[in-house]
Amino acid sequence: MNTRMRRAAVAVAATAMALSLAACGSAAESDENKDSSDSAAAEKGDAIKVGLLLPENQNARYEKFDKPLIEKKVKELTNNKGEVVYANAKQDTTLQSQQVDTMITNKVDVLIVDAVDSKAIAGSINKAKSQDIPVVAYDRLAEGPIDAYTSFDNVTVGKTQGEALLEALGDKAKDGQIVMMNGASTDPNAAQFKEGAHAVLDGKVNIGREYDTKEWKPENANSNMQAAISALGKDKIIGVYSANDGMASGVITALKRAGIADIPVTGQDAELAGVQRIIAGEQYMSVYKSYPQEATVAAEMAVALAKGESLDSIAKEKVDSATTKGIPTVLIPVVSLTKDNIKETVVKEGYYTLDEICSGNYKAACDKIGLK
Ligand code: BGC
């Protein structure tokens, strides 16, 4: 990474940090915004029950970061009186709607939902709302009458991945074909990553094959990649756009099996295994997203909604979903993660220690790139 890019990355991280601090301050101020008409919610005080629904557990982020961070923040915002009830849908749409039903029966005060399928969840959200349970859409913009939404700037995620791939290909960008491994079509984020990537890549590279990968599964990415290699020929593929790290692992396994080495592969999520592949030179980049910031905003939104408070001091933006207009929203900026900024990002924010990253076989690779 050149100096200009590094400065830009640090600036984004600083903005993001300021944003999170601003968001932290807002909870304390929001008392003035209390809506006195909603007396049941106002009487609730801090003993709030938050229902947290996450979509899957094969990507590390959900149970390593999102869940514990949201739990911690809810405790902080409620003088330790709040409680998070958790369910993971393991990629199953029907299971997720049953989990919502259970949470409604258990009388949660508010829901934070990261939908497996953003359209299919709308019925459950309607059900919750009919019981006066407000809903925060987390990370993926669920359809139905949600009250608030927080995520990253997902079109920018796709652009960041596309730009990194172009940077890695340099003047060889048209000397062969690239393969695009997009995420699941049930996830609106996948469409945004894809849109951002196409905006950058179209016309600059030849796209030999492109897939929407069922359920974001690494094994599906692996079989799609094997099919692409058979169709295009192993000598023709010069790079792979993979929408996240989990799928990048499936892609890289297929590349290795075919004897293809040294081509750039993108990713997202800054998973430990992804960071280690970056160090080893197997994966070119990932996208670093600050889960502490996203979790903080979600917890603040949930607690404010449960208490019947306004979201004005938390959410300055508004977005529209296919079903609902003007949803109060916080979108968090992202940073391109390459071997050049591992310390300033995932290590600095405490995701992993250098010892964890550079453990075992990765020690030599860390030494080689001067990471210590
Ligand atoms: C998230 C990504 C994640 C993917 C698969 C997306 O909605 O934004 O961080 O890798 O889902 O779970």
Short mmCIF file of C-alpha atoms and ligand atoms in Angstrom, two decimals:
data_model
loop_
_atom_site.label_atom_id
_atom_site.label_comp_id
_atom_site.label_asym_id
_atom_site.label_seq_id
_atom_site.Cartn_x
_atom_site.Cartn_y
_atom_site.Cartn_z
CA MET A 1 0.00 0.00 0.00
CA ASN A 2 1.41 3.40 -0.89
CA THR A 3 1.52 6.28 1.56
CA ARG A 4 -1.50 8.00 0.09
CA MET A 5 -3.61 4.86 0.41
CA ARG A 6 -2.39 4.19 3.92
CA ARG A 7 -3.30 7.74 4.93
CA ALA A 8 -6.72 7.28 3.39
CA ALA A 9 -7.21 4.03 5.30
CA VAL A 10 -6.16 5.62 8.57
CA ALA A 11 -8.47 8.58 7.87
CA VAL A 12 -11.39 6.23 7.29
CA ALA A 13 -10.56 4.38 10.50
CA ALA A 14 -10.39 7.70 12.37
CA THR A 15 -13.73 8.84 10.95
CA ALA A 16 -15.18 5.50 11.89
CA MET A 17 -13.82 5.84 15.41
CA ALA A 18 -15.28 9.35 15.75
CA LEU A 19 -18.56 8.01 14.54
CA SER A 20 -18.53 5.31 17.17
CA LEU A 21 -17.66 7.79 19.91
CA ALA A 22 -20.44 10.10 18.74
CA ALA A 23 -22.76 7.12 18.79
CA CYS A 24 -21.66 6.28 22.35
CA GLY A 25 -22.43 9.80 23.52
CA SER A 26 -25.87 9.76 22.04
CA ALA A 27 -27.30 7.20 24.44
CA ALA A 28 -26.71 9.47 27.40
CA GLU A 29 -28.28 12.44 25.66
CA SER A 30 -31.30 10.60 24.43
CA ASP A 31 -33.26 10.91 27.69
CA GLU A 32 -34.55 14.29 26.54
CA ASN A 33 -36.06 12.59 23.54
CA LYS A 34 -38.23 10.29 25.60
CA ASP A 35 -41.64 9.92 24.05
CA SER A 36 -43.98 10.36 27.00
CA SER A 37 -46.95 8.97 25.05
CA ASP A 38 -45.34 5.56 25.13
CA SER A 39 -45.65 5.10 28.87
CA ALA A 40 -45.42 1.29 28.91
CA ALA A 41 -42.06 1.45 27.17
CA ALA A 42 -40.93 4.38 29.31
CA GLU A 43 -41.76 2.50 32.53
CA LYS A 44 -39.60 -0.39 31.39
CA GLY A 45 -36.46 1.26 32.70
CA ASP A 46 -33.29 -0.71 32.15
CA ALA A 47 -34.67 -4.24 32.53
CA ILE A 48 -34.88 -4.72 28.80
CA LYS A 49 -35.03 -8.05 27.01
CA VAL A 50 -33.39 -7.86 23.58
CA GLY A 51 -33.96 -10.70 21.10
CA LEU A 52 -30.91 -11.15 18.86
CA LEU A 53 -31.27 -13.24 15.69
CA LEU A 54 -28.17 -13.96 13.61
CA PRO A 55 -28.26 -15.78 10.27
CA GLU A 56 -25.52 -18.42 10.32
CA ASN A 57 -22.47 -19.70 12.15
CA GLN A 58 -20.12 -20.95 9.43
CA ASN A 59 -18.55 -17.51 9.00
CA ALA A 60 -16.66 -16.66 12.17
CA ARG A 61 -17.88 -13.07 12.54
CA TYR A 62 -21.31 -13.75 13.99
CA GLU A 63 -20.41 -15.69 17.12
CA LYS A 64 -16.88 -14.38 17.56
CA PHE A 65 -17.72 -10.69 17.20
CA ASP A 66 -21.33 -9.62 16.59
CA LYS A 67 -22.97 -11.63 19.38
CA PRO A 68 -20.56 -10.93 22.27
CA LEU A 69 -20.19 -7.28 21.27
CA ILE A 70 -23.94 -6.67 21.20
CA GLU A 71 -24.38 -8.45 24.55
CA LYS A 72 -21.65 -6.33 26.12
CA LYS A 73 -23.05 -3.07 24.78
CA VAL A 74 -26.61 -3.87 25.88
CA LYS A 75 -25.30 -4.51 29.42
CA GLU A 76 -23.38 -1.24 29.38
CA LEU A 77 -26.36 0.77 28.19
CA THR A 78 -28.71 -0.71 30.79
CA ASN A 79 -26.63 -0.62 33.98
CA ASN A 80 -26.26 -4.39 33.68
CA LYS A 81 -30.02 -4.87 33.92
CA GLY A 82 -30.64 -5.64 30.24
CA GLU A 83 -30.55 -9.14 28.81
CA VAL A 84 -29.95 -10.56 25.34
CA VAL A 85 -31.79 -13.69 24.23
CA TYR A 86 -29.92 -15.22 21.29
CA ALA A 87 -30.77 -17.49 18.37
CA ASN A 88 -28.73 -18.49 15.33
CA ALA A 89 -30.68 -19.64 12.26
CA LYS A 90 -27.84 -21.68 10.74
CA GLN A 91 -28.83 -20.45 7.28
CA ASP A 92 -32.37 -21.82 7.63
CA THR A 93 -35.18 -19.39 6.76
CA THR A 94 -37.94 -21.46 8.37
CA LEU A 95 -35.92 -21.91 11.55
CA GLN A 96 -35.39 -18.15 11.75
CA SER A 97 -39.10 -17.43 11.54
CA GLN A 98 -39.73 -20.01 14.31
CA GLN A 99 -37.04 -18.29 16.37
CA VAL A 100 -38.89 -14.98 15.98
CA ASP A 101 -42.11 -16.67 17.13
CA THR A 102 -40.35 -18.02 20.22
CA MET A 103 -38.99 -14.60 21.03
CA ILE A 104 -42.44 -13.04 20.69
CA THR A 105 -43.82 -15.71 23.05
CA ASN A 106 -40.96 -14.95 25.46
CA LYS A 107 -42.01 -11.32 25.42
CA VAL A 108 -38.81 -9.68 24.26
CA ASP A 109 -39.00 -5.88 24.26
CA VAL A 110 -37.15 -5.39 20.98
CA LEU A 111 -35.62 -7.49 18.20
CA ILE A 112 -32.28 -7.17 16.40
CA VAL A 113 -32.55 -9.24 13.23
CA ASP A 114 -29.89 -10.22 10.72
CA ALA A 115 -32.10 -12.01 8.20
CA VAL A 116 -31.21 -15.23 6.41
CA ASP A 117 -33.62 -14.16 3.67
CA SER A 118 -34.51 -10.49 3.63
CA LYS A 119 -37.86 -11.00 1.85
CA ALA A 120 -39.01 -14.14 3.67
CA ILE A 121 -38.49 -12.50 7.08
CA ALA A 122 -41.07 -9.75 6.36
CA GLY A 123 -43.96 -11.88 7.70
CA SER A 124 -42.16 -12.39 11.02
CA ILE A 125 -41.40 -8.70 11.29
CA ASN A 126 -45.05 -7.88 10.72
CA LYS A 127 -45.95 -10.35 13.48
CA ALA A 128 -43.51 -8.75 15.93
CA LYS A 129 -44.79 -5.29 15.12
CA SER A 130 -48.39 -6.42 15.69
CA GLN A 131 -47.26 -7.26 19.27
CA ASP A 132 -45.65 -3.80 19.61
CA ILE A 133 -42.13 -5.20 19.45
CA PRO A 134 -39.85 -2.80 17.55
CA VAL A 135 -37.30 -4.27 15.11
CA VAL A 136 -33.73 -3.23 14.25
CA ALA A 137 -32.43 -4.72 10.98
CA TYR A 138 -28.83 -5.69 11.58
CA ASP A 139 -26.28 -5.80 8.74
CA ARG A 140 -28.84 -6.97 6.13
CA LEU A 141 -31.78 -4.74 5.22
CA ALA A 142 -34.78 -6.91 6.10
CA GLU A 143 -38.08 -6.17 4.37
CA GLY A 144 -41.22 -5.38 6.36
CA PRO A 145 -41.95 -2.53 8.80
CA ILE A 146 -38.56 -2.30 10.54
CA ASP A 147 -37.83 0.68 12.82
CA ALA A 148 -34.10 1.10 12.23
CA TYR A 149 -31.17 -0.31 10.28
CA THR A 150 -27.43 -0.42 10.73
CA SER A 151 -24.82 -1.89 8.42
CA PHE A 152 -21.67 -1.00 6.53
CA ASP A 153 -21.60 0.92 3.31
CA ASN A 154 -22.04 -2.24 1.28
CA VAL A 155 -21.76 -0.80 -2.23
CA THR A 156 -18.41 0.64 -1.11
CA VAL A 157 -17.41 -2.82 0.14
CA GLY A 158 -17.87 -4.14 -3.42
CA LYS A 159 -16.02 -1.17 -4.92
CA THR A 160 -13.15 -1.63 -2.48
CA GLN A 161 -12.84 -5.30 -3.47
CA GLY A 162 -13.00 -4.46 -7.19
CA GLU A 163 -10.40 -1.68 -6.87
CA ALA A 164 -8.03 -3.96 -4.98
CA LEU A 165 -8.37 -6.64 -7.65
CA LEU A 166 -7.57 -4.08 -10.37
CA GLU A 167 -4.62 -2.81 -8.36
CA ALA A 168 -3.28 -6.37 -8.02
CA LEU A 169 -3.74 -7.14 -11.72
CA GLY A 170 -2.06 -3.90 -12.80
CA ASP A 171 -1.45 -3.71 -16.54
CA LYS A 172 -2.31 -7.41 -16.93
CA ALA A 173 -5.97 -6.81 -16.20
CA LYS A 174 -7.11 -7.87 -19.67
CA ASP A 175 -4.57 -10.66 -20.21
CA GLY A 176 -7.07 -13.38 -19.29
CA GLN A 177 -10.36 -13.88 -17.48
CA ILE A 178 -11.52 -13.23 -13.96
CA VAL A 179 -14.18 -15.22 -12.10
CA MET A 180 -16.75 -13.51 -9.87
CA MET A 181 -17.98 -15.39 -6.80
CA ASN A 182 -20.84 -13.31 -5.43
CA GLY A 183 -22.79 -14.02 -2.23
CA ALA A 184 -26.28 -15.48 -1.77
CA SER A 185 -29.17 -14.02 -3.75
CA THR A 186 -31.35 -14.01 -0.59
CA ASP A 187 -29.01 -11.43 1.00
CA PRO A 188 -29.48 -7.81 -0.12
CA ASN A 189 -25.86 -7.10 0.87
CA ALA A 190 -24.66 -9.60 -1.73
CA ALA A 191 -26.48 -7.58 -4.41
CA GLN A 192 -24.82 -4.39 -3.16
CA PHE A 193 -21.33 -5.93 -3.04
CA LYS A 194 -21.88 -7.17 -6.58
CA GLU A 195 -23.16 -3.79 -7.76
CA GLY A 196 -20.11 -2.00 -6.31
CA ALA A 197 -17.68 -4.54 -7.77
CA HIS A 198 -19.24 -4.35 -11.24
CA ALA A 199 -19.15 -0.54 -11.13
CA VAL A 200 -15.37 -0.76 -10.80
CA LEU A 201 -14.54 -3.88 -12.85
CA ASP A 202 -16.82 -3.67 -15.89
CA GLY A 203 -14.87 -2.72 -19.00
CA LYS A 204 -11.53 -3.09 -17.21
CA VAL A 205 -11.39 -6.90 -17.02
CA ASN A 206 -12.90 -9.86 -18.87
CA ILE A 207 -15.40 -11.64 -16.65
CA GLY A 208 -15.21 -15.31 -17.71
CA ARG A 209 -17.74 -16.73 -15.24
CA GLU A 210 -19.93 -15.27 -12.51
CA TYR A 211 -21.90 -17.04 -9.78
CA ASP A 212 -24.40 -16.13 -7.05
CA THR A 213 -23.26 -18.60 -4.41
CA LYS A 214 -26.03 -20.49 -2.65
CA GLU A 215 -26.12 -19.71 1.09
CA TRP A 216 -22.67 -18.10 0.95
CA LYS A 217 -21.21 -21.57 1.55
CA PRO A 218 -17.47 -22.14 1.07
CA GLU A 219 -18.18 -25.61 -0.37
CA ASN A 220 -20.54 -24.11 -2.97
CA ALA A 221 -17.90 -21.52 -3.87
CA ASN A 222 -15.46 -24.42 -4.20
CA SER A 223 -17.66 -26.33 -6.66
CA ASN A 224 -18.47 -23.15 -8.62
CA MET A 225 -14.75 -22.45 -8.89
CA GLN A 226 -14.03 -26.01 -10.07
CA ALA A 227 -16.69 -25.55 -12.76
CA ALA A 228 -15.15 -22.21 -13.82
CA ILE A 229 -11.69 -23.78 -14.08
CA SER A 230 -13.01 -26.61 -16.26
CA ALA A 231 -14.92 -24.20 -18.48
CA LEU A 232 -12.27 -21.51 -18.90
CA GLY A 233 -9.07 -23.52 -18.68
CA LYS A 234 -6.56 -23.24 -15.86
CA ASP A 235 -4.13 -21.03 -17.78
CA LYS A 236 -6.75 -18.42 -18.62
CA ILE A 237 -7.80 -17.38 -15.11
CA ILE A 238 -5.89 -14.35 -13.78
CA GLY A 239 -7.87 -13.39 -10.68
CA VAL A 240 -10.98 -14.09 -8.60
CA TYR A 241 -13.43 -11.66 -7.08
CA SER A 242 -14.73 -13.46 -3.99
CA ALA A 243 -17.31 -11.55 -1.95
CA ASN A 244 -16.07 -12.85 1.42
CA ASP A 245 -13.29 -14.74 3.18
CA GLY A 246 -15.31 -17.91 3.77
CA MET A 247 -15.89 -18.30 0.03
CA ALA A 248 -12.29 -17.27 -0.71
CA SER A 249 -11.19 -20.36 1.25
CA GLY A 250 -13.30 -22.59 -1.03
CA VAL A 251 -12.02 -20.74 -4.12
CA ILE A 252 -8.36 -21.03 -3.08
CA THR A 253 -8.71 -24.76 -2.36
CA ALA A 254 -10.05 -25.24 -5.90
CA LEU A 255 -7.24 -23.11 -7.39
CA LYS A 256 -4.59 -25.09 -5.52
CA ARG A 257 -6.10 -28.39 -6.60
CA ALA A 258 -5.88 -27.27 -10.22
CA GLY A 259 -2.29 -26.13 -9.73
CA ILE A 260 -3.11 -22.42 -10.11
CA ALA A 261 -0.97 -20.23 -7.86
CA ASP A 262 -0.13 -16.56 -7.49
CA ILE A 263 -3.36 -15.04 -8.73
CA PRO A 264 -5.15 -12.38 -6.67
CA VAL A 265 -8.29 -13.41 -4.76
CA THR A 266 -10.40 -10.91 -2.81
CA GLY A 267 -12.39 -11.41 0.38
CA GLN A 268 -14.25 -9.66 3.18
CA ASP A 269 -14.71 -9.94 6.98
CA ALA A 270 -11.07 -10.01 8.10
CA GLU A 271 -11.48 -13.56 9.42
CA LEU A 272 -8.36 -14.92 11.13
CA ALA A 273 -7.95 -17.58 8.44
CA GLY A 274 -8.36 -14.86 5.78
CA VAL A 275 -5.73 -12.65 7.40
CA GLN A 276 -3.38 -15.64 7.55
CA ARG A 277 -3.96 -16.40 3.87
CA ILE A 278 -3.14 -12.75 3.11
CA ILE A 279 0.13 -13.08 5.00
CA ALA A 280 0.94 -16.31 3.21
CA GLY A 281 0.26 -14.60 -0.15
CA GLU A 282 -2.67 -16.90 -1.03
CA GLN A 283 -5.36 -14.20 -0.74
CA TYR A 284 -4.75 -10.64 -1.88
CA MET A 285 -7.09 -8.69 0.38
CA SER A 286 -10.06 -8.70 2.72
CA VAL A 287 -12.42 -5.94 3.79
CA TYR A 288 -12.02 -4.83 7.36
CA LYS A 289 -15.32 -3.85 8.94
CA SER A 290 -15.52 -2.54 12.48
CA TYR A 291 -17.89 -4.93 14.26
CA PRO A 292 -17.59 -2.98 17.54
CA GLN A 293 -19.06 0.05 15.81
CA GLU A 294 -21.87 -1.86 14.13
CA ALA A 295 -22.72 -3.70 17.36
CA THR A 296 -22.66 -0.46 19.36
CA VAL A 297 -25.09 1.26 17.03
CA ALA A 298 -27.42 -1.76 16.99
CA ALA A 299 -27.45 -1.97 20.80
CA GLU A 300 -28.10 1.76 21.12
CA MET A 301 -30.95 1.61 18.63
CA ALA A 302 -32.47 -1.42 20.35
CA VAL A 303 -32.27 0.05 23.85
CA ALA A 304 -33.67 3.41 22.70
CA LEU A 305 -36.57 1.72 20.89
CA ALA A 306 -37.35 -0.52 23.87
CA LYS A 307 -37.48 2.56 26.08
CA GLY A 308 -39.68 4.41 23.60
CA GLU A 309 -36.98 6.99 22.88
CA SER A 310 -36.36 8.80 19.63
CA LEU A 311 -33.56 7.62 17.34
CA ASP A 312 -32.81 11.13 16.08
CA SER A 313 -29.53 11.47 17.93
CA ILE A 314 -28.32 8.03 16.83
CA ALA A 315 -29.37 7.77 13.19
CA LYS A 316 -28.86 10.74 10.92
CA GLU A 317 -29.40 8.93 7.60
CA LYS A 318 -32.53 7.37 6.13
CA VAL A 319 -32.82 4.54 3.61
CA ASP A 320 -35.73 2.88 1.81
CA SER A 321 -36.25 -0.87 1.56
CA ALA A 322 -38.49 -2.52 -1.04
CA THR A 323 -41.38 -2.29 1.46
CA THR A 324 -40.59 0.59 3.82
CA LYS A 325 -39.54 4.20 3.28
CA GLY A 326 -37.38 6.51 5.39
CA ILE A 327 -35.82 3.93 7.76
CA PRO A 328 -33.49 5.61 10.32
CA THR A 329 -30.06 4.28 9.40
CA VAL A 330 -26.39 4.29 10.38
CA LEU A 331 -23.93 3.04 7.72
CA ILE A 332 -20.34 2.50 8.82
CA PRO A 333 -17.33 3.01 6.52
CA VAL A 334 -14.96 0.17 5.60
CA VAL A 335 -11.23 -0.26 4.97
CA SER A 336 -9.37 -2.39 2.43
CA LEU A 337 -7.20 -4.88 4.32
CA THR A 338 -3.96 -6.07 2.70
CA LYS A 339 -0.67 -7.30 4.10
CA ASP A 340 0.36 -3.64 4.51
CA ASN A 341 -2.19 -2.54 7.13
CA ILE A 342 -2.83 -5.59 9.33
CA LYS A 343 -1.36 -3.87 12.39
CA GLU A 344 -3.35 -0.64 11.97
CA THR A 345 -6.64 -2.50 11.63
CA VAL A 346 -7.36 -5.96 13.07
CA VAL A 347 -4.51 -5.88 15.58
CA LYS A 348 -5.19 -2.31 16.70
CA GLU A 349 -8.89 -2.95 17.26
CA GLY A 350 -8.06 -6.10 19.22
CA TYR A 351 -9.60 -8.65 16.84
CA TYR A 352 -6.46 -10.80 16.98
CA THR A 353 -3.03 -10.53 18.53
CA LEU A 354 0.10 -10.73 16.41
CA ASP A 355 0.86 -14.01 18.21
CA GLU A 356 -2.43 -15.48 17.04
CA ILE A 357 -1.94 -14.30 13.46
CA CYS A 358 1.69 -15.37 13.25
CA SER A 359 1.25 -18.71 15.01
CA GLY A 360 2.66 -22.03 13.79
CA ASN A 361 3.24 -22.20 10.06
CA TYR A 362 2.51 -18.48 9.65
CA LYS A 363 5.54 -17.37 11.66
CA ALA A 364 7.84 -17.53 8.63
CA ALA A 365 5.33 -15.69 6.43
CA CYS A 366 4.99 -12.91 9.05
CA ASP A 367 8.78 -12.62 9.25
CA LYS A 368 8.98 -12.37 5.50
CA ILE A 369 6.62 -9.39 5.32
CA GLY A 370 8.10 -7.80 8.44
CA LEU A 371 4.98 -8.25 10.57
CA LYS A 372 5.99 -8.27 14.22
C1 BGC B 1 -22.30 -9.96 5.62
C2 BGC B 1 -20.90 -10.48 5.43
C3 BGC B 1 -20.88 -12.00 5.52
C4 BGC B 1 -21.96 -12.62 4.64
C5 BGC B 1 -22.11 -14.11 4.87
C6 BGC B 1 -23.23 -10.62 4.62
O1 BGC B 1 -24.52 -10.15 4.77
O2 BGC B 1 -22.33 -8.55 5.47
O3 BGC B 1 -20.06 -9.92 6.42
O4 BGC B 1 -19.65 -12.52 5.13
O5 BGC B 1 -23.21 -12.00 4.87
O6 BGC B 1 -22.63 -14.38 6.13
#
